[in-house]
Tab-separated table of C-alpha atoms and ligand atoms in Angstrom:
chain	number	residue	atom	x	y	z
A	1	MET	CA	0.000	0.000	0.000
A	2	ASN	CA	1.198	3.491	-0.829
A	3	SER	CA	1.443	5.794	2.121
A	4	PRO	CA	-0.451	9.027	1.624
A	5	PRO	CA	1.616	11.997	0.511
A	6	ILE	CA	2.735	14.216	3.368
A	7	LYS	CA	2.881	17.851	2.438
A	8	GLY	CA	5.191	20.366	4.084
A	9	GLY	CA	5.774	18.477	7.287
A	10	GLU	CA	2.058	18.109	7.898
A	11	ILE	CA	1.374	14.922	9.820
A	12	ARG	CA	-1.819	13.137	9.010
A	13	ASP	CA	-3.677	10.432	10.791
A	14	VAL	CA	-2.920	7.396	8.727
A	15	ASP	CA	-5.575	4.787	9.020
A	16	PHE	CA	-4.281	1.325	8.192
A	17	ARG	CA	-7.401	-0.580	8.998
A	18	MET	CA	-8.561	-2.703	6.108
A	19	ASN	CA	-11.962	-3.740	7.334
A	20	TYR	CA	-14.117	-0.899	6.074
A	21	VAL	CA	-17.318	-2.139	4.548
A	22	ILE	CA	-17.457	0.687	2.037
A	23	ASP	CA	-14.308	2.459	0.968
A	24	CYS	CA	-14.761	5.054	-1.715
A	25	GLU	CA	-11.581	6.660	-2.959
A	26	LYS	CA	-11.521	9.756	-5.175
A	27	VAL	CA	-14.495	8.630	-7.205
A	28	SER	CA	-15.506	10.865	-10.098
A	29	LYS	CA	-18.123	10.395	-12.749
A	30	SER	CA	-18.935	12.521	-15.757
A	31	TYR	CA	-21.681	12.159	-18.306
A	32	GLY	CA	-20.331	13.987	-21.338
A	33	ASN	CA	-19.426	17.380	-19.972
A	34	ILE	CA	-21.691	17.147	-16.935
A	35	SER	CA	-19.660	16.015	-13.973
A	36	ALA	CA	-22.054	14.264	-11.653
A	37	LEU	CA	-19.432	13.302	-9.043
A	38	ARG	CA	-16.119	14.961	-8.271
A	39	ASP	CA	-13.469	13.279	-6.169
A	40	VAL	CA	-15.775	11.713	-3.633
A	41	SER	CA	-13.929	9.867	-0.877
A	42	PHE	CA	-15.324	8.384	2.301
A	43	LYS	CA	-15.182	5.241	4.375
A	44	LEU	CA	-17.897	3.473	6.310
A	45	ASP	CA	-17.508	0.913	9.068
A	46	LYS	CA	-19.728	-2.040	9.724
A	47	GLY	CA	-22.925	-0.927	11.424
A	48	SER	CA	-22.824	2.625	10.051
A	49	PHE	CA	-25.939	4.303	8.782
A	50	LEU	CA	-25.099	7.207	6.503
A	51	ALA	CA	-27.809	9.701	5.617
A	52	ILE	CA	-27.024	11.779	2.541
A	53	PHE	CA	-28.822	15.048	1.937
A	54	GLY	CA	-28.410	17.309	-1.025
A	55	PRO	CA	-30.236	19.275	-3.696
A	56	ASN	CA	-31.590	17.789	-6.929
A	57	GLY	CA	-28.842	16.942	-9.355
A	58	ALA	CA	-26.130	16.828	-6.697
A	59	GLY	CA	-25.128	13.351	-7.847
A	60	LYS	CA	-26.569	11.365	-4.961
A	61	THR	CA	-28.234	8.733	-7.156
A	62	THR	CA	-25.115	8.540	-9.287
A	63	LEU	CA	-23.068	7.813	-6.155
A	64	LEU	CA	-25.360	4.929	-5.155
A	65	LYS	CA	-25.267	3.537	-8.685
A	66	ILE	CA	-21.499	3.509	-8.564
A	67	LEU	CA	-21.474	1.930	-5.102
A	68	SER	CA	-23.728	-0.849	-6.380
A	69	ASN	CA	-21.643	-1.294	-9.550
A	70	LEU	CA	-24.469	-0.406	-11.926
A	71	VAL	CA	-22.385	2.459	-13.269
A	72	LYS	CA	-18.626	2.456	-13.647
A	73	PRO	CA	-16.855	5.540	-12.274
A	74	THR	CA	-14.854	7.678	-14.695
A	75	SER	CA	-12.011	7.516	-12.190
A	76	GLY	CA	-11.463	6.345	-8.638
A	77	VAL	CA	-11.871	3.052	-6.815
A	78	VAL	CA	-14.668	1.618	-4.711
A	79	LYS	CA	-13.963	-1.237	-2.348
A	80	ILE	CA	-16.683	-3.240	-0.689
A	81	ASN	CA	-15.461	-5.403	2.205
A	82	GLY	CA	-11.953	-4.904	0.935
A	83	MET	CA	-12.750	-6.200	-2.553
A	84	SER	CA	-12.558	-3.847	-5.481
A	85	LEU	CA	-15.903	-3.368	-7.175
A	86	HIS	CA	-14.051	-3.231	-10.437
A	87	ASP	CA	-13.306	-6.935	-10.523
A	88	GLU	CA	-16.194	-8.047	-8.405
A	89	ASP	CA	-18.222	-11.186	-8.913
A	90	GLY	CA	-21.565	-12.257	-7.580
A	91	GLU	CA	-20.146	-12.469	-4.052
A	92	ILE	CA	-20.334	-8.707	-3.497
A	93	ARG	CA	-23.676	-8.282	-5.206
A	94	LYS	CA	-25.173	-10.956	-2.967
A	95	ASN	CA	-24.623	-8.690	0.038
A	96	ILE	CA	-26.042	-5.498	-1.437
A	97	GLY	CA	-29.706	-4.518	-1.515
A	98	VAL	CA	-30.881	-1.425	-3.404
A	99	VAL	CA	-34.132	0.501	-3.082
A	100	SER	CA	-33.942	2.814	-6.077
A	101	HIS	CA	-36.078	5.437	-7.802
A	102	ASN	CA	-37.309	2.547	-9.931
A	103	SER	CA	-39.016	-0.426	-8.394
A	104	PHE	CA	-37.284	-3.210	-10.439
A	105	LEU	CA	-40.645	-5.014	-10.328
A	106	TYR	CA	-42.295	-6.797	-13.235
A	107	ASN	CA	-45.654	-5.171	-13.897
A	108	ASN	CA	-47.263	-8.322	-15.241
A	109	LEU	CA	-46.351	-10.454	-12.249
A	110	THR	CA	-47.905	-10.438	-8.793
A	111	PRO	CA	-45.946	-9.450	-5.650
A	112	TYR	CA	-45.618	-13.108	-4.808
A	113	GLU	CA	-44.278	-13.991	-8.255
A	114	ASN	CA	-41.912	-11.027	-8.271
A	115	LEU	CA	-40.468	-11.929	-4.901
A	116	GLU	CA	-40.294	-15.601	-5.773
A	117	PHE	CA	-38.291	-14.699	-8.863
A	118	TYR	CA	-35.858	-12.423	-7.050
A	119	GLY	CA	-35.658	-14.890	-4.167
A	120	LYS	CA	-34.425	-17.572	-6.541
A	121	MET	CA	-31.810	-15.183	-7.915
A	122	TYR	CA	-30.482	-14.656	-4.383
A	123	ASP	CA	-30.867	-18.309	-3.273
A	124	VAL	CA	-33.088	-17.260	-0.378
A	125	PRO	CA	-33.700	-20.267	1.891
A	126	ASN	CA	-37.275	-21.186	2.947
A	127	LEU	CA	-38.453	-18.915	0.180
A	128	GLU	CA	-42.210	-19.308	0.577
A	129	LYS	CA	-42.205	-18.413	4.241
A	130	ARG	CA	-39.746	-15.608	3.741
A	131	ILE	CA	-41.939	-14.065	1.016
A	132	ALA	CA	-45.021	-14.253	3.208
A	133	ASP	CA	-43.079	-12.625	6.060
A	134	VAL	CA	-41.708	-9.665	4.132
A	135	ILE	CA	-44.995	-9.058	2.331
A	136	TYR	CA	-46.702	-9.051	5.706
A	137	GLU	CA	-44.097	-6.682	7.064
A	138	VAL	CA	-44.852	-4.079	4.379
A	139	GLY	CA	-48.601	-4.636	4.691
A	140	LEU	CA	-49.366	-6.033	1.268
A	141	THR	CA	-50.672	-9.472	2.221
A	142	ALA	CA	-54.157	-8.708	0.920
A	143	ARG	CA	-52.813	-7.794	-2.517
A	144	MET	CA	-50.274	-10.591	-2.743
A	145	HIS	CA	-51.836	-12.120	-5.852
A	146	ASP	CA	-52.799	-9.039	-7.880
A	147	PRO	CA	-50.541	-8.007	-10.764
A	148	VAL	CA	-48.172	-5.215	-9.777
A	149	ARG	CA	-49.485	-3.208	-12.754
A	150	THR	CA	-52.571	-2.403	-10.697
A	151	PHE	CA	-50.588	-1.010	-7.743
A	152	SER	CA	-50.400	2.580	-6.551
A	153	ARG	CA	-47.072	4.395	-6.323
A	154	GLY	CA	-46.784	3.834	-2.577
A	155	MET	CA	-47.669	0.151	-2.834
A	156	MET	CA	-44.931	-0.299	-5.424
A	157	GLN	CA	-42.511	1.410	-3.053
A	158	ARG	CA	-43.530	-0.897	-0.197
A	159	LEU	CA	-43.060	-3.904	-2.409
A	160	SER	CA	-39.622	-2.809	-3.518
A	161	ILE	CA	-38.670	-2.450	0.128
A	162	ALA	CA	-39.901	-6.010	0.665
A	163	ARG	CA	-37.848	-7.124	-2.344
A	164	VAL	CA	-34.708	-5.681	-0.776
A	165	LEU	CA	-35.375	-7.041	2.720
A	166	MET	CA	-36.060	-10.573	1.487
A	167	PRO	CA	-32.466	-11.788	0.928
A	168	ASP	CA	-31.376	-10.007	4.145
A	169	PRO	CA	-28.385	-8.156	2.650
A	170	SER	CA	-25.627	-6.795	4.881
A	171	ILE	CA	-25.330	-3.574	2.865
A	172	ILE	CA	-28.431	-1.587	1.964
A	173	TYR	CA	-28.733	1.494	-0.235
A	174	LEU	CA	-31.965	3.458	-0.126
A	175	ASP	CA	-32.590	6.216	-2.646
A	176	GLU	CA	-35.422	8.380	-1.301
A	177	PRO	CA	-37.282	5.395	0.164
A	178	TYR	CA	-40.004	7.526	1.727
A	179	THR	CA	-41.279	8.756	-1.635
A	180	GLY	CA	-44.930	7.897	-2.049
A	181	LEU	CA	-45.368	6.239	1.337
A	182	ASP	CA	-48.363	7.235	3.451
A	183	GLN	CA	-47.934	8.129	7.149
A	184	HIS	CA	-48.380	4.560	8.350
A	185	ALA	CA	-46.011	3.083	5.828
A	186	ALA	CA	-43.455	5.785	6.606
A	187	MET	CA	-43.621	4.964	10.338
A	188	LYS	CA	-43.327	1.297	9.468
A	189	LEU	CA	-40.291	1.964	7.285
A	190	ARG	CA	-38.697	3.956	10.077
A	191	ASP	CA	-39.185	1.011	12.436
A	192	ILE	CA	-37.815	-1.366	9.834
A	193	LEU	CA	-34.744	0.849	9.386
A	194	LYS	CA	-34.216	1.070	13.136
A	195	ASN	CA	-34.393	-2.703	13.352
A	196	LEU	CA	-31.970	-3.161	10.474
A	197	LYS	CA	-29.556	-0.820	12.187
A	198	LYS	CA	-29.458	-3.032	15.277
A	199	GLY	CA	-27.838	-5.753	13.218
A	200	ASP	CA	-24.414	-5.316	11.775
A	201	ARG	CA	-25.691	-3.859	8.546
A	202	THR	CA	-24.196	-0.921	6.738
A	203	ILE	CA	-26.790	1.399	5.302
A	204	ILE	CA	-26.721	4.466	3.088
A	205	MET	CA	-29.931	6.426	2.692
A	206	ILE	CA	-30.581	9.394	0.449
A	207	THR	CA	-33.488	11.520	1.570
A	208	HIS	CA	-34.792	15.037	1.223
A	209	ASN	CA	-36.478	14.802	4.601
A	210	ILE	CA	-33.951	15.975	7.156
A	211	GLU	CA	-35.946	14.813	10.157
A	212	ARG	CA	-36.320	11.276	8.762
A	213	GLY	CA	-32.642	11.134	8.010
A	214	LEU	CA	-31.409	12.375	11.358
A	215	GLU	CA	-33.650	10.084	13.411
A	216	VAL	CA	-31.965	6.880	12.238
A	217	CYS	CA	-28.472	7.674	11.019
A	218	THR	CA	-25.040	7.365	12.618
A	219	HIS	CA	-23.358	9.602	10.039
A	220	VAL	CA	-24.615	12.598	8.089
A	221	ALA	CA	-23.378	13.861	4.746
A	222	ILE	CA	-24.395	16.796	2.599
A	223	GLN	CA	-23.663	16.431	-1.066
A	224	VAL	CA	-23.515	19.519	-3.272
A	225	MET	CA	-22.627	19.676	-6.946
A	226	GLY	CA	-21.008	16.274	-7.031
A	227	LYS	CA	-18.977	16.727	-3.858
A	228	ILE	CA	-19.419	15.568	-0.314
A	229	ALA	CA	-19.369	19.038	1.195
A	230	TYR	CA	-19.925	17.909	4.768
A	231	MET	CA	-19.691	14.590	6.598
A	232	GLU	CA	-19.904	14.073	10.320
A	233	GLU	CA	-20.829	11.561	12.977
A	234	ILE	CA	-24.302	12.146	14.334
A	235	GLU	CA	-23.041	12.683	17.902
A	236	LYS	CA	-21.120	15.720	16.733
A	237	VAL	CA	-24.049	17.196	14.843
A	238	ASP	CA	-26.169	19.935	16.315
A	239	ARG	CA	-29.536	18.456	15.414
A	240	ASP	CA	-31.566	21.544	16.193
A	241	ASN	CA	-29.570	23.725	13.873
A	242	PHE	CA	-28.904	21.127	11.206
A	243	GLU	CA	-31.389	22.566	8.777
A	244	ALA	CA	-29.688	25.940	8.930
A	245	LYS	CA	-26.371	24.153	8.491
A	246	TYR	CA	-27.779	22.396	5.430
A	247	PHE	CA	-28.909	25.583	3.747
A	248	LYS	CA	-25.634	27.275	4.539
A	249	THR	CA	-23.643	24.374	3.083
A	250	VAL	CA	-25.724	24.095	-0.046
A	251	GLY	CA	-25.433	27.843	-0.398
A	252	GLU	CA	-28.036	30.437	-1.092
A	253	GLY	CA	-26.460	31.093	-4.459
A	254	HIS	CA	-26.970	27.516	-5.545
A	255	TYR	CA	-30.178	28.321	-7.362
B	1	MET	CA	-27.146	-27.088	-11.443
B	2	ASN	CA	-27.826	-23.914	-9.555
B	3	TYR	CA	-26.974	-21.924	-12.675
B	4	PHE	CA	-29.622	-23.741	-14.703
B	5	ARG	CA	-32.224	-23.256	-11.990
B	6	LYS	CA	-31.654	-19.531	-12.276
B	7	VAL	CA	-31.791	-19.572	-16.051
B	8	TRP	CA	-35.039	-21.453	-15.782
B	9	ALA	CA	-36.405	-18.978	-13.220
B	10	ILE	CA	-35.878	-16.227	-15.806
B	11	VAL	CA	-37.609	-18.268	-18.507
B	12	TRP	CA	-40.447	-19.134	-16.187
B	13	LYS	CA	-41.020	-15.513	-15.174
B	14	ASP	CA	-41.391	-14.599	-18.864
B	15	ILE	CA	-43.744	-17.506	-19.493
B	16	ARG	CA	-45.843	-16.560	-16.474
B	17	ALA	CA	-46.149	-12.959	-17.607
B	18	GLU	CA	-46.967	-14.136	-21.116
B	19	ILE	CA	-49.668	-16.509	-19.910
B	20	ARG	CA	-51.260	-13.544	-18.167
B	21	THR	CA	-51.012	-10.982	-20.966
B	22	LYS	CA	-50.593	-13.060	-24.152
B	23	GLU	CA	-49.089	-9.921	-25.685
B	24	ILE	CA	-46.097	-11.458	-27.429
B	25	PHE	CA	-47.780	-14.607	-28.530
B	26	SER	CA	-50.931	-13.064	-29.953
B	27	SER	CA	-49.029	-10.539	-32.062
B	28	MET	CA	-46.594	-13.160	-33.339
B	29	PHE	CA	-49.319	-15.648	-34.131
B	30	ILE	CA	-51.657	-13.230	-35.885
B	31	PHE	CA	-48.797	-11.856	-37.950
B	32	SER	CA	-47.625	-15.264	-39.131
B	33	LEU	CA	-51.202	-16.268	-39.907
B	34	LEU	CA	-51.632	-13.105	-41.989
B	35	VAL	CA	-48.456	-13.763	-43.961
B	36	LEU	CA	-49.513	-17.317	-44.762
B	37	VAL	CA	-53.045	-16.322	-45.756
B	38	ILE	CA	-52.010	-13.352	-47.899
B	39	PHE	CA	-49.437	-15.389	-49.815
B	40	ASN	CA	-51.962	-18.127	-50.197
B	41	PHE	CA	-54.486	-15.746	-51.769
B	42	SER	CA	-52.031	-13.931	-53.962
B	43	ILE	CA	-50.616	-17.042	-55.591
B	44	ASP	CA	-52.600	-19.245	-57.877
B	45	LEU	CA	-51.662	-22.680	-56.636
B	46	LEU	CA	-53.039	-24.312	-59.770
B	47	GLU	CA	-50.426	-22.591	-61.893
B	48	VAL	CA	-47.529	-22.375	-59.455
B	49	ASN	CA	-46.103	-25.454	-57.863
B	50	PRO	CA	-46.536	-24.767	-54.146
B	51	LEU	CA	-43.172	-26.396	-53.483
B	52	ASP	CA	-41.453	-23.629	-55.440
B	53	ILE	CA	-42.480	-20.980	-52.961
B	54	ALA	CA	-43.928	-22.582	-49.845
B	55	GLN	CA	-40.645	-22.932	-47.922
B	56	GLY	CA	-39.855	-19.247	-48.486
B	57	VAL	CA	-43.315	-18.165	-47.370
B	58	LEU	CA	-43.027	-20.296	-44.264
B	59	TRP	CA	-39.729	-18.739	-43.201
B	60	ILE	CA	-40.939	-15.226	-43.980
B	61	ALA	CA	-43.816	-15.874	-41.607
B	62	PHE	CA	-41.453	-17.277	-38.952
B	63	THR	CA	-38.768	-14.624	-39.071
B	64	PHE	CA	-40.948	-11.536	-39.341
B	65	SER	CA	-43.271	-12.602	-36.578
B	66	GLY	CA	-40.175	-13.591	-34.598
B	67	ILE	CA	-38.992	-9.986	-34.889
B	68	LEU	CA	-42.239	-8.863	-33.256
B	69	GLY	CA	-41.561	-11.107	-30.286
B	70	LEU	CA	-37.908	-10.096	-30.008
B	71	ASN	CA	-38.840	-6.422	-30.010
B	72	ARG	CA	-40.930	-6.990	-26.915
B	73	SER	CA	-38.522	-9.288	-25.146
B	74	PHE	CA	-36.311	-6.655	-23.515
B	75	LEU	CA	-39.019	-4.022	-23.438
B	76	PHE	CA	-40.511	-5.797	-20.431
B	77	GLU	CA	-37.100	-5.727	-18.756
B	78	LYS	CA	-37.000	-1.958	-19.225
B	79	GLU	CA	-40.302	-1.307	-17.467
B	80	ASN	CA	-39.430	-0.176	-13.944
B	81	ASP	CA	-35.782	-0.792	-14.870
B	82	CYS	CA	-36.052	-4.497	-14.099
B	83	LEU	CA	-32.893	-5.191	-16.078
B	84	GLN	CA	-30.945	-3.109	-13.558
B	85	GLY	CA	-32.619	-5.054	-10.779
B	86	LEU	CA	-31.488	-8.264	-12.455
B	87	MET	CA	-27.961	-6.965	-12.857
B	88	LEU	CA	-27.850	-6.196	-9.146
B	89	THR	CA	-28.567	-9.823	-8.270
B	90	PRO	CA	-25.608	-12.162	-7.827
B	91	ILE	CA	-26.378	-14.201	-10.953
B	92	ASP	CA	-23.935	-14.346	-13.809
B	93	ARG	CA	-24.755	-11.997	-16.698
B	94	SER	CA	-24.768	-14.944	-19.080
B	95	ALA	CA	-27.663	-16.493	-17.141
B	96	ILE	CA	-29.730	-13.437	-18.085
B	97	TYR	CA	-28.841	-14.008	-21.726
B	98	PHE	CA	-29.653	-17.707	-21.703
B	99	GLY	CA	-32.894	-17.128	-19.826
B	100	LYS	CA	-34.134	-14.501	-22.243
B	101	MET	CA	-32.914	-16.522	-25.231
B	102	LEU	CA	-34.650	-19.712	-24.134
B	103	GLY	CA	-37.855	-17.780	-23.478
B	104	ASN	CA	-37.783	-16.321	-26.977
B	105	LEU	CA	-37.014	-19.732	-28.421
B	106	ILE	CA	-39.960	-21.305	-26.641
B	107	PHE	CA	-42.372	-18.555	-27.727
B	108	MET	CA	-41.257	-18.861	-31.343
B	109	LEU	CA	-41.399	-22.650	-31.381
B	110	ILE	CA	-44.948	-22.617	-30.028
B	111	MET	CA	-45.967	-20.088	-32.665
B	112	GLU	CA	-44.330	-22.247	-35.347
B	113	ALA	CA	-45.955	-25.421	-34.081
B	114	ILE	CA	-49.338	-23.800	-34.637
B	115	ALA	CA	-48.397	-22.104	-37.914
B	116	VAL	CA	-47.121	-25.283	-39.603
B	117	PRO	CA	-50.480	-27.134	-39.665
B	118	ILE	CA	-52.135	-23.987	-41.024
B	119	PHE	CA	-49.422	-23.803	-43.644
B	120	VAL	CA	-49.962	-27.438	-44.565
B	121	VAL	CA	-53.669	-26.889	-45.079
B	122	LEU	CA	-53.368	-23.604	-46.975
B	123	PHE	CA	-50.658	-24.800	-49.349
B	124	ASN	CA	-51.935	-28.325	-49.551
B	125	ILE	CA	-48.608	-29.929	-48.802
B	126	GLY	CA	-48.218	-33.361	-47.257
B	127	ILE	CA	-45.660	-33.508	-44.460
B	128	TYR	CA	-46.824	-36.572	-42.550
B	129	ASP	CA	-43.769	-38.668	-43.345
B	130	LYS	CA	-41.430	-35.691	-42.963
B	131	ILE	CA	-42.463	-34.279	-39.635
B	132	ILE	CA	-39.316	-35.230	-37.743
B	133	SER	CA	-36.831	-33.854	-40.243
B	134	LEU	CA	-38.952	-30.719	-40.637
B	135	ALA	CA	-39.005	-30.266	-36.878
B	136	ILE	CA	-35.219	-30.585	-36.726
B	137	VAL	CA	-34.771	-27.892	-39.377
B	138	ILE	CA	-37.251	-25.558	-37.705
B	139	ILE	CA	-35.697	-25.989	-34.279
B	140	LEU	CA	-32.132	-25.463	-35.529
B	141	GLY	CA	-33.073	-22.521	-37.761
B	142	THR	CA	-35.112	-20.829	-35.044
B	143	LEU	CA	-32.299	-21.352	-32.551
B	144	GLY	CA	-29.862	-19.544	-34.833
B	145	PHE	CA	-32.340	-16.728	-35.345
B	146	VAL	CA	-33.059	-16.342	-31.638
B	147	THR	CA	-29.455	-16.495	-30.381
B	148	VAL	CA	-28.443	-13.343	-32.245
B	149	GLY	CA	-31.964	-11.956	-32.040
B	150	THR	CA	-31.897	-11.911	-28.241
B	151	LEU	CA	-28.531	-10.179	-28.246
B	152	PHE	CA	-29.759	-7.519	-30.649
B	153	SER	CA	-33.014	-7.156	-28.798
B	154	ALA	CA	-30.987	-6.207	-25.723
B	155	MET	CA	-28.868	-3.889	-27.822
B	156	SER	CA	-31.724	-2.070	-29.527
B	157	VAL	CA	-33.963	-1.626	-26.495
B	158	ASN	CA	-32.418	1.752	-25.698
B	159	ILE	CA	-32.688	2.998	-29.263
B	160	LYS	CA	-35.695	5.156	-30.036
B	161	ALA	CA	-36.402	3.617	-33.426
B	162	ARG	CA	-35.952	0.080	-32.133
B	163	GLU	CA	-38.835	-1.445	-34.121
B	164	VAL	CA	-36.958	-0.485	-37.270
B	165	MET	CA	-33.436	-0.981	-36.013
B	166	LEU	CA	-33.828	-4.540	-34.791
B	167	PRO	CA	-34.625	-6.084	-38.216
B	168	ILE	CA	-32.069	-3.853	-39.946
B	169	LEU	CA	-29.335	-5.034	-37.591
B	170	LEU	CA	-30.477	-8.604	-37.302
B	171	PHE	CA	-31.359	-9.790	-40.810
B	172	PRO	CA	-27.984	-9.259	-42.496
B	173	ILE	CA	-26.350	-11.356	-39.808
B	174	VAL	CA	-28.808	-14.215	-39.654
B	175	VAL	CA	-29.230	-14.416	-43.414
B	176	PRO	CA	-27.014	-17.523	-43.744
B	177	VAL	CA	-29.162	-19.362	-41.228
B	178	ILE	CA	-32.366	-18.304	-42.938
B	179	ILE	CA	-31.126	-19.275	-46.395
B	180	ALA	CA	-29.956	-22.645	-45.133
B	181	SER	CA	-33.280	-23.150	-43.365
B	182	VAL	CA	-35.279	-22.290	-46.483
B	183	LYS	CA	-33.119	-24.562	-48.630
B	184	SER	CA	-33.346	-27.505	-46.297
B	185	THR	CA	-37.073	-27.023	-45.732
B	186	GLY	CA	-37.492	-27.050	-49.511
B	187	ALA	CA	-35.424	-30.202	-49.805
B	188	ILE	CA	-37.500	-31.925	-47.137
B	189	LEU	CA	-40.832	-30.888	-48.641
B	190	THR	CA	-39.839	-32.093	-52.125
B	191	GLY	CA	-38.837	-35.408	-50.630
B	192	LYS	CA	-35.084	-35.262	-51.288
B	193	PRO	CA	-33.054	-37.955	-49.524
B	194	PHE	CA	-31.827	-37.131	-46.050
B	195	ASP	CA	-28.206	-37.047	-47.268
B	196	ASP	CA	-29.021	-33.937	-49.311
B	197	ILE	CA	-30.448	-32.239	-46.297
B	198	ILE	CA	-27.756	-33.119	-43.829
B	199	SER	CA	-25.172	-30.721	-45.269
B	200	TRP	CA	-27.592	-27.814	-44.852
B	201	LEU	CA	-28.356	-28.935	-41.324
B	202	LYS	CA	-24.654	-29.041	-40.509
B	203	LEU	CA	-24.317	-25.493	-41.794
B	204	ILE	CA	-27.177	-24.266	-39.610
B	205	ALA	CA	-25.752	-26.099	-36.611
B	206	VAL	CA	-22.343	-24.504	-37.106
B	207	PHE	CA	-23.914	-21.063	-37.263
B	208	ASP	CA	-25.981	-21.852	-34.165
B	209	VAL	CA	-22.858	-22.692	-32.194
B	210	VAL	CA	-20.910	-19.675	-33.450
B	211	PHE	CA	-23.809	-17.300	-32.757
B	212	LEU	CA	-24.361	-18.786	-29.332
B	213	VAL	CA	-20.727	-18.432	-28.301
B	214	VAL	CA	-20.379	-14.898	-29.663
B	215	SER	CA	-23.632	-13.738	-28.055
B	216	PHE	CA	-22.715	-15.391	-24.763
B	217	LEU	CA	-19.377	-13.580	-24.735
B	218	SER	CA	-20.609	-10.160	-25.792
B	219	PHE	CA	-23.889	-9.939	-23.881
B	220	GLU	CA	-22.233	-8.669	-20.721
B	221	TYR	CA	-20.742	-5.685	-22.545
B	222	ILE	CA	-24.001	-4.887	-24.262
B	223	ILE	CA	-26.183	-4.625	-21.182
B	224	GLU	CA	-23.679	-2.676	-19.109
B	225	GLU	CA	-24.057	1.072	-19.342
C	301	ATP	N1	-27.548	8.613	-17.456
C	301	ATP	C1	-27.224	9.921	-17.394
C	301	ATP	N2	-26.844	10.567	-18.502
C	301	ATP	C2	-26.484	11.868	-18.453
C	301	ATP	N3	-26.472	12.610	-17.346
C	301	ATP	C3	-26.849	12.026	-16.194
C	301	ATP	C4	-27.242	10.655	-16.161
C	301	ATP	N4	-27.561	10.341	-14.885
C	301	ATP	C5	-27.375	11.470	-14.165
C	301	ATP	N5	-26.955	12.478	-14.940
C	301	ATP	C6	-26.616	13.839	-14.490
C	301	ATP	O1	-25.810	13.748	-13.344
C	301	ATP	C7	-26.157	14.744	-12.403
C	301	ATP	C8	-26.478	14.088	-11.066
C	301	ATP	O2	-27.657	13.304	-11.178
C	301	ATP	P1	-28.229	12.412	-9.999
C	301	ATP	O3	-29.401	11.660	-10.516
C	301	ATP	O4	-27.132	11.629	-9.411
C	301	ATP	O5	-28.706	13.531	-8.961
C	301	ATP	P2	-29.455	13.330	-7.571
C	301	ATP	O6	-28.595	13.971	-6.545
C	301	ATP	O7	-29.847	11.928	-7.344
C	301	ATP	O8	-30.748	14.246	-7.776
C	301	ATP	P3	-32.261	14.032	-7.218
C	301	ATP	O9	-32.299	14.608	-5.854
C	301	ATP	O10	-33.063	14.865	-8.166
C	301	ATP	O11	-32.602	12.600	-7.281
C	301	ATP	C9	-27.328	15.515	-13.001
C	301	ATP	O12	-26.830	16.707	-13.535
C	301	ATP	C10	-27.848	14.615	-14.086
C	301	ATP	O13	-28.343	15.376	-15.146
C	302	MG	MG1	-31.655	10.917	-7.200
């Protein structure tokens, strides 16, 4: 391993630990001449829950896509459990669950059939029972055998949460998971997230709802124009003034 | 073993959705029926020997209705970005290819199994003693068509003019398979000895293997953004 450059006698904390679950090093991504991510670096330990806030177009979704290997970064390296995403195989993907803007659900299949299909892809044991459990957990048992095409936006969102919970992944990415959920479902999701956190899972959640983010996370980040402008442990964050902090970081001149 | 279970799960999901909607099958079947009927009406079978044209008509019906099915194949994977969901799962990319390919193959073979009897009646051709060799040609020819077809279906799904682009990309490449299929179907229908047919069959089989290997190797690069 290369030691980090030391400039002008400055002494840095050098962290030699190798067991970060997510290790993102100088990741950049451009689409043509739009640069969606610029030099993003951060590390997350097992059991961390990172909440990312940021304005539209800040590159939050792009970051999650890169962390789940759906999009290759223009430069930089992502390591998951010490393995480079670049030459990953199914082993890494098995551990990652993604709730995205899109549901990844087949419109012509029922919730049961959708989950059965994805369950087989992940080799979920005791599949039938597991499906019934997660569908119950998101409150869709009554609609288990209707085609997903007939579902409302919020029901789709619940089902995609069930799809992600089913294989019990150790890393979970949630891209605005509260979108479309009614009050009950949102409370339920919050409880689910709190429960997930108790395990040793590592979670990254993007949300525009500051309150929802702060109530569950262990780390907070604010992403602006492709950069992580602020990242801090929750204990060191002044919760009451966080919203002001957010607006200051994003900058009045941003719009 | 596990790999094949996953491939089959992909096939089965497509079959399930198709049983519910019948979208792919009904368009393929109606199109092939139309082709057969229109050719049948436009040609005076008392003056033309049906065996001069029938094999060509049959394969026109198969390939053009096959295009309709292939156009839809990856469209369903694009709804709600399911293809991304699939790529996030731990399965090998090639399992996605084989699953989609087998699904397309099954849909086309079912369509063909129904179209052939209609063809036999319309063109008044006896195939009773030739069914097995005809089935072999149809299966091999359709396999060659579908192997590349599935690859190109995945490729063209992001293109706006995909209904036009798919046949334009696909036909020049599968033309050897189609010609060999037409020739061998003709040879079977006119009752040529099996030795005459076998060289055509070998040609189709070689193309099938080449297409399968090339598609298998390049699929991963095609679906990744
Ligand atoms: N496939 C793509 N092709 C071209 N540009 C893209 C693509 N995906 C994202 N971008 C651009 O990258 C930038 C970041 O987009 P991204 O979706 O990551 O933002 P975001 O922070 O998730 O925003 P939001 O809060 O609206 O979801 C935007 O300027 C967007 O236009
Ligand atoms: Mg986004």
